[in-house]
Coordinates of C-alpha atoms in Angstrom, one line a residue:
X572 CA 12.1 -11.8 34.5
X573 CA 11.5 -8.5 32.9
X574 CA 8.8 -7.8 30.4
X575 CA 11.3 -5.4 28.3
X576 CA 11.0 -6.2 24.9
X577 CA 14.6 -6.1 22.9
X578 CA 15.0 -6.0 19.3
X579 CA 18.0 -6.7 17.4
X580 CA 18.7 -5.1 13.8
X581 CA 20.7 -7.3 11.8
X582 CA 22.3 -5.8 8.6
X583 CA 20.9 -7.2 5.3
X584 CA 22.3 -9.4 3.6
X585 CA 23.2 -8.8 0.0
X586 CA 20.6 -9.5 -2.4
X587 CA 20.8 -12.1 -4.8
X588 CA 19.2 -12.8 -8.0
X589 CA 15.4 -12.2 -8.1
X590 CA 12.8 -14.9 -7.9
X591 CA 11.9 -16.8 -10.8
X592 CA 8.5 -17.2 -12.2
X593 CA 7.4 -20.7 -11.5
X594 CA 5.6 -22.5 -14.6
X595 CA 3.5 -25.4 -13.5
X596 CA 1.0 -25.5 -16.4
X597 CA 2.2 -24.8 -19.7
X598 CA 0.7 -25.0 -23.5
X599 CA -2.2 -26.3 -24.5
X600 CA -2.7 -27.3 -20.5
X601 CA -2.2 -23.9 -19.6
X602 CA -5.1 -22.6 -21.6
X603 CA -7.3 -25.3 -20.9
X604 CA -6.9 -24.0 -17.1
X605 CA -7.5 -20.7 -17.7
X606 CA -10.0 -20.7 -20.2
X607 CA -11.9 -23.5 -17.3
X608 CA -11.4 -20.1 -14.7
X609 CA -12.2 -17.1 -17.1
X610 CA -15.6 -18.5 -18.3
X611 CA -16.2 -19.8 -14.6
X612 CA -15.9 -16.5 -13.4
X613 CA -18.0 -14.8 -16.0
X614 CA -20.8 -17.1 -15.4
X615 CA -20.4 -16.6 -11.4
X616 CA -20.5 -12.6 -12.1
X617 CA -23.8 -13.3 -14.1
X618 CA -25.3 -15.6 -11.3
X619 CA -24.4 -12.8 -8.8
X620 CA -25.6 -9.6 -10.7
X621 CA -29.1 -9.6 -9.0
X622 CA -27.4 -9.9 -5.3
X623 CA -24.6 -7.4 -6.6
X624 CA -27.7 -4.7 -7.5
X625 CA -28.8 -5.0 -3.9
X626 CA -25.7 -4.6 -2.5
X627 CA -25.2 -1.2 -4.6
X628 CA -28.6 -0.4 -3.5
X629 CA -28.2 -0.8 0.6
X630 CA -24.1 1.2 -0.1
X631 CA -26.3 4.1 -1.9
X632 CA -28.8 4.3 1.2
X633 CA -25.8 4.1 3.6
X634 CA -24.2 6.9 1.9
X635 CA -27.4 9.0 2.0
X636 CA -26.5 11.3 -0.9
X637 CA -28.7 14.2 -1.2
X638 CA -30.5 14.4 -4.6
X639 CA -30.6 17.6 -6.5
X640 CA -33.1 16.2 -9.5
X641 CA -37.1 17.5 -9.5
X642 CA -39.8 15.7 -7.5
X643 CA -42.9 15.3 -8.6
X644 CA -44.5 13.1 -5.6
X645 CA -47.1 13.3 -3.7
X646 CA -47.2 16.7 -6.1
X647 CA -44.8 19.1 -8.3
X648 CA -41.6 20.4 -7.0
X649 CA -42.1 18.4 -3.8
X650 CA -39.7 18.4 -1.1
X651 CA -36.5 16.0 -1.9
X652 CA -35.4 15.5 1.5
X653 CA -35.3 11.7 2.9
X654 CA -34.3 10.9 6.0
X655 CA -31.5 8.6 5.8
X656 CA -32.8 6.0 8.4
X657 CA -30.7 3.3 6.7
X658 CA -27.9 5.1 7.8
X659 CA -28.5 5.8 11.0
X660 CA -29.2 2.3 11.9
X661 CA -25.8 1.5 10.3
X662 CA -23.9 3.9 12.4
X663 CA -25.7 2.8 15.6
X664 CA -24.5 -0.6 14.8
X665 CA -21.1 0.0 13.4
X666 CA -20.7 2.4 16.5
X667 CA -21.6 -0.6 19.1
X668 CA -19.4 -3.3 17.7
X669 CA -16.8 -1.1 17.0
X670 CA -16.9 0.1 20.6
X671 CA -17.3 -3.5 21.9
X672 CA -13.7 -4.0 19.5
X673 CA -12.0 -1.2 21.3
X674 CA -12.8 -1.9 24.7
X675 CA -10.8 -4.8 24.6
X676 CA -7.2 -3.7 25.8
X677 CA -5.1 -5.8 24.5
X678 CA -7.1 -6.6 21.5
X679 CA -5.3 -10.0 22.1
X680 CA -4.9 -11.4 25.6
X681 CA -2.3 -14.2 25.9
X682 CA -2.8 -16.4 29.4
X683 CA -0.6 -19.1 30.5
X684 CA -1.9 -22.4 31.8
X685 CA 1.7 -22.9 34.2
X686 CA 1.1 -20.1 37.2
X687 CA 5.1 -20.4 37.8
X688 CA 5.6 -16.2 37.6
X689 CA 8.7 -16.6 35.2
X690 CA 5.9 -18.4 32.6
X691 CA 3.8 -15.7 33.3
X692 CA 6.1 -12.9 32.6
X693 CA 6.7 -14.5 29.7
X694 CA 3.7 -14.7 28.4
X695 CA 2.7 -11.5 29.2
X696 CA 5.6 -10.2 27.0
X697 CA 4.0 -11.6 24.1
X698 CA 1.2 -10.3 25.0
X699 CA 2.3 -7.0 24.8
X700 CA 4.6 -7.7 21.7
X701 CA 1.3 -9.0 20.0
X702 CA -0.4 -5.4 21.3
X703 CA 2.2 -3.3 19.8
X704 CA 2.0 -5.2 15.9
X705 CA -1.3 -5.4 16.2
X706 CA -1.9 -1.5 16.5
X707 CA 1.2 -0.6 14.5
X708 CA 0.3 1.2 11.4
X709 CA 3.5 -0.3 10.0
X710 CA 2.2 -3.7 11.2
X711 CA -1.2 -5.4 10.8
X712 CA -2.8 -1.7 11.8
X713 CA -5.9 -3.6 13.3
X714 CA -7.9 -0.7 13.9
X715 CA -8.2 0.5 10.5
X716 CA -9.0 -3.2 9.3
X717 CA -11.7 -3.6 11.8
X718 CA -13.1 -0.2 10.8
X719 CA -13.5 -1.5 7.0
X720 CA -14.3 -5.1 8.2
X721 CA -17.4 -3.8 10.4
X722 CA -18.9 -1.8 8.2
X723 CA -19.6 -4.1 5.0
X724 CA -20.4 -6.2 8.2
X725 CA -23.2 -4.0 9.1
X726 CA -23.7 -3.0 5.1
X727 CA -23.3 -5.8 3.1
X728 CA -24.0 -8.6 5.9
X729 CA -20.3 -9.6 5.3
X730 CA -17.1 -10.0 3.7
X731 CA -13.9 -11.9 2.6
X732 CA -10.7 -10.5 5.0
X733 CA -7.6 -12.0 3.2
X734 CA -4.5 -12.9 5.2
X735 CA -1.4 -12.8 3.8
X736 CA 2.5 -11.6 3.7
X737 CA 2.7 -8.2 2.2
X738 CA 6.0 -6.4 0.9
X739 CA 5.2 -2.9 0.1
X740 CA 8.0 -0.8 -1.1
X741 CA 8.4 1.7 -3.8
X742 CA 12.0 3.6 -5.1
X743 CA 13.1 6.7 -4.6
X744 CA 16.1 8.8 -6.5
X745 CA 18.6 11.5 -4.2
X746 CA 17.5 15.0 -4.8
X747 CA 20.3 15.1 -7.9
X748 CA 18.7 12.1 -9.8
X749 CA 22.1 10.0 -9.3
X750 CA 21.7 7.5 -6.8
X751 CA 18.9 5.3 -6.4
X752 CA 17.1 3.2 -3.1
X753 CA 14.0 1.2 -2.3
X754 CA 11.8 2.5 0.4
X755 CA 9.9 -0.1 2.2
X756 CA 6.7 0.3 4.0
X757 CA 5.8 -2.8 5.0
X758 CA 6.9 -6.6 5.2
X759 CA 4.9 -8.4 7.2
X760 CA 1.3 -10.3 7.7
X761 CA -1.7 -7.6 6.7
X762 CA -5.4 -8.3 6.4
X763 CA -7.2 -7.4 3.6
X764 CA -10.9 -7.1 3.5
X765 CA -13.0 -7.9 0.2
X766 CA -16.2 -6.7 -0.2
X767 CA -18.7 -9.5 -1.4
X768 CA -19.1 -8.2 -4.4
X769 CA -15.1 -8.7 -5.0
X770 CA -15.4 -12.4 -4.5
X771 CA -16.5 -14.7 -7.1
X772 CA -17.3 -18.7 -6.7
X773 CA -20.2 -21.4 -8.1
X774 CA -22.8 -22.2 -5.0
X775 CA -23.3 -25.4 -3.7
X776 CA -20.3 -25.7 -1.4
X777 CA -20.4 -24.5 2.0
X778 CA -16.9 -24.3 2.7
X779 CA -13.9 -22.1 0.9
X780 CA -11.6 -25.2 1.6
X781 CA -13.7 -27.5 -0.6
X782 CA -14.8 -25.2 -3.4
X783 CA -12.9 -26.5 -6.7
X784 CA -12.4 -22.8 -7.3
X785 CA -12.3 -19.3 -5.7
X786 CA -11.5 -16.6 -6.8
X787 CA -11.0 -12.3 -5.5
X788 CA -10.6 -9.7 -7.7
X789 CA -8.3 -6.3 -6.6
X790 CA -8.0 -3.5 -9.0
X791 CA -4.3 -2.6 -8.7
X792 CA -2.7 1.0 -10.8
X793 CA 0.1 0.5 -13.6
X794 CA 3.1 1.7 -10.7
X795 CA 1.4 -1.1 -8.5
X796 CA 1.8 -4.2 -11.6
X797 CA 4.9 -2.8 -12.5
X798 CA 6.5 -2.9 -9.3
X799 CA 5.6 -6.8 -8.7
X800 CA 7.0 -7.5 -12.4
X801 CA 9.9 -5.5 -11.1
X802 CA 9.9 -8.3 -8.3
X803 CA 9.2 -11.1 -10.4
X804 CA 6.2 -11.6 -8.3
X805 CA 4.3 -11.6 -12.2
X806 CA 5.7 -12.8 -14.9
X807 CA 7.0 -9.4 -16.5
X808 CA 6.3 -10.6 -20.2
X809 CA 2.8 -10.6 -19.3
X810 CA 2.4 -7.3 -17.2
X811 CA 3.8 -5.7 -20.8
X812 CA 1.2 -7.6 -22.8
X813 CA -2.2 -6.4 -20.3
X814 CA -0.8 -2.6 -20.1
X815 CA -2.8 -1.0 -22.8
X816 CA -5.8 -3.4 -21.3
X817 CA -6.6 -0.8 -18.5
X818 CA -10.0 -0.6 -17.5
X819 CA -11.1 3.2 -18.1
X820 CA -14.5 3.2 -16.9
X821 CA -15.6 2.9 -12.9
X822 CA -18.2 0.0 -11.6
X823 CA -21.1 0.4 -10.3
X824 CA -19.7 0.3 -6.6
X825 CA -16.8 2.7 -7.5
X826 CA -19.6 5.2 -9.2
X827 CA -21.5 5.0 -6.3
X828 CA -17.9 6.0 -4.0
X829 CA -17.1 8.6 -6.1
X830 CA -21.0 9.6 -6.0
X831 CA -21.0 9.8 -2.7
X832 CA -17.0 11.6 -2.4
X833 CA -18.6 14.4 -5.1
X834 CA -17.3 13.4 -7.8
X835 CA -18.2 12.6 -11.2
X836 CA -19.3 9.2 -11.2
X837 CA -18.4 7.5 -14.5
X838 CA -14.8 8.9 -14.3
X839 CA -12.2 6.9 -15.8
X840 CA -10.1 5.1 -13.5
X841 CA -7.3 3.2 -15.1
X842 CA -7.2 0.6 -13.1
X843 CA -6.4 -3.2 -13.9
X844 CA -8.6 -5.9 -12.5
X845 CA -6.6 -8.4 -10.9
X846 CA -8.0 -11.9 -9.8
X847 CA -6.4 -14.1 -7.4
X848 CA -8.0 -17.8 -7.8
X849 CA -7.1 -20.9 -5.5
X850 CA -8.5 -24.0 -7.7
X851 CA -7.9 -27.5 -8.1
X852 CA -6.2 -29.3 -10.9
X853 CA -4.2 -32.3 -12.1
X854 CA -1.1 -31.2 -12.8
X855 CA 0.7 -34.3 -13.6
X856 CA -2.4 -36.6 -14.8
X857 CA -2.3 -38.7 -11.8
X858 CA -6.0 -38.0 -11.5
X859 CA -5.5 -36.1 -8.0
X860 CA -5.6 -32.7 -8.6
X861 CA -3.7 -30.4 -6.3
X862 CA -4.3 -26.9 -4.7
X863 CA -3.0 -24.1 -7.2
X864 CA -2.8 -20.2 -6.5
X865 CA -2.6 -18.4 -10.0
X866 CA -3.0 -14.6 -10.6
X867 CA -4.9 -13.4 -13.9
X868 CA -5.7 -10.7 -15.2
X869 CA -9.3 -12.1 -16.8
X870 CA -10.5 -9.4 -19.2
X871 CA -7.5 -10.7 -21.6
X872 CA -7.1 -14.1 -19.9
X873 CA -3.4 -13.5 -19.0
X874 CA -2.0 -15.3 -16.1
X875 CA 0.5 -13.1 -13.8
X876 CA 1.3 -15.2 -11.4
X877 CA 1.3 -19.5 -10.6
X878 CA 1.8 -21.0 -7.3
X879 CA 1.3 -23.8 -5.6
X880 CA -1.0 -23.3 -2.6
X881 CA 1.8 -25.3 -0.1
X882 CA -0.1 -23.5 3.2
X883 CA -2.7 -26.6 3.0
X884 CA -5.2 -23.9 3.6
X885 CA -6.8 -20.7 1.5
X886 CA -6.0 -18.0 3.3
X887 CA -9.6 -16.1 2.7
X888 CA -11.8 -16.4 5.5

């Protein structure tokens, strides 16, 4: 059996009507739910803020940013170099696990328990098939994923990779402004990593699974919200009502980036703060609540996006 691998492109179908928003909760149930998540959140972000400061603290000694201000220790105008020892220690040990990761060729070995050589050959093929997407920078373009999941690894002591099905595409007019086409980028599985301080949730539960809420924050540009409203991936009646609601002002871990980039660090940004929550509720007052993956955008408690979580599992890790 050869280990060729053939591929097949099958023209698209035409396209249909768009998706619909789905409304689970609605009225006065609605904002019970959300107001429940919004003040959960803000109380998470103030049980957090100590172990958020630390984590800006160990990203600035990472970075290693010279300082240009006076010193005045152990006298006047004192020498203001440091030696950046935190981040040598993090390079040493971002460059041995990342080495350890790309040693491994494949990055995923697939064996067969059957030693008949056809079974073999066959799973070798999928081997290689698994190879090729997971390298693919059109794919799940592994080696960049590992590089950002290793180092708030080795920075942060850890971090929230999302999995999920991503359809990145933008439009695009001909040269003469007539005709018009969507470019897509990707559609497929990507993982996304979150740093810590990107993940809210109340202790006490050691398990995501279990946790009556979760929730991870991106911060996503007007094109980006508008494009998903486009989609009916958010409700377009409530993209339109957040868009004067940008945040213009960077966090502390976006200061400290631009900081270390060179560039001013309380520059405006723009951005809209985005919060993905998996919780449980009752939806039909049977008393059993069920899974539920809503999208809102807190600071004007405006919900984007509700699902039902139908995987049976949260796909944060």
């Amino acid at each position: 059996m050869s280990d060729n691998i053939e591929v097949v492109v099958e023209e698209e179908e035409a396209q249909g009507e768009l998706r619909s928003t789905l409304e689970i909760l609605s009225g006065s149930e609605l904002e019970k739910a959300t107001k429940f998540l919004c003040d959960e959140f803000n109380t998470s972000q103030s049980e957090m803020e100590d172990r958020n400061k630390k984590l800006i603290k160990w990203r600035q000694t990472m970075e290693a940013v010279a300082s240009d201000a006076p010193k005045t220790t152990p006298f006047k105008n004192a020498s203001n170099v440091t030696i950046p020892l935190t981040q040598t220690l993090a390079q040493d040990m971002y460059a041995l696990i990342k080495g350890m990761f790309d040693a491994r060729s494949p990055l995923w070995s697939v064996e067969s328990t059957i030693k008949d050589s056809e079974v073999v050959a066959r799973h070798k093929t999928v081997q290689k098939f698994l190879s090729i997407v997971s390298r693919s920078p059109n794919d799940l373009d592994m080696e960049e994923v590992l590089k950002d999941l290793i180092m708030e690894v080795v920075v942060a002591g850890g971090c929230f990779p999302k999995v999920i099905w991503s359809t990145d595409s933008w439009r695009v007019m001909d040269q003469m402004g007539q005709g018009e086409k969507e470019i897509m980028f990707h559609d497929g599985p990507q993982v996304v990593v979150v740093p810590v301080e990107r993940c809210n949730y109340r202790r006490g539960v050691p398990t995501i699974e279990r946790l009556p809420w979760i929730g991870l924050t991106t911060p996503l540009t007007e094109m980006e919200i508008r494009e998903l409203a486009s989609k009916n991936i958010y409700d377009p009646a409530a993209v339109e009502s957040i868009l004067e609601q940008r945040r213009t002002l960077a966090t502390d871990v976006e200061s400290q980036e631009q900081k270390a980039e060179w560039f001013n660090e309380v520059e405006t940004t723009g951005l809209y703060d985005i919060t993905e929550f998996w919780f449980y509720w009752d939806v039909d007052g049977s008393g059993v609540p069920v899974d539920l993956f809503f999208t809102i955008h807190v600071p004007t408690m405006t919900v984007l996006n509700q699902q039902y979580n139908a995987l049976g599992a949260r796909f944060v890790v």
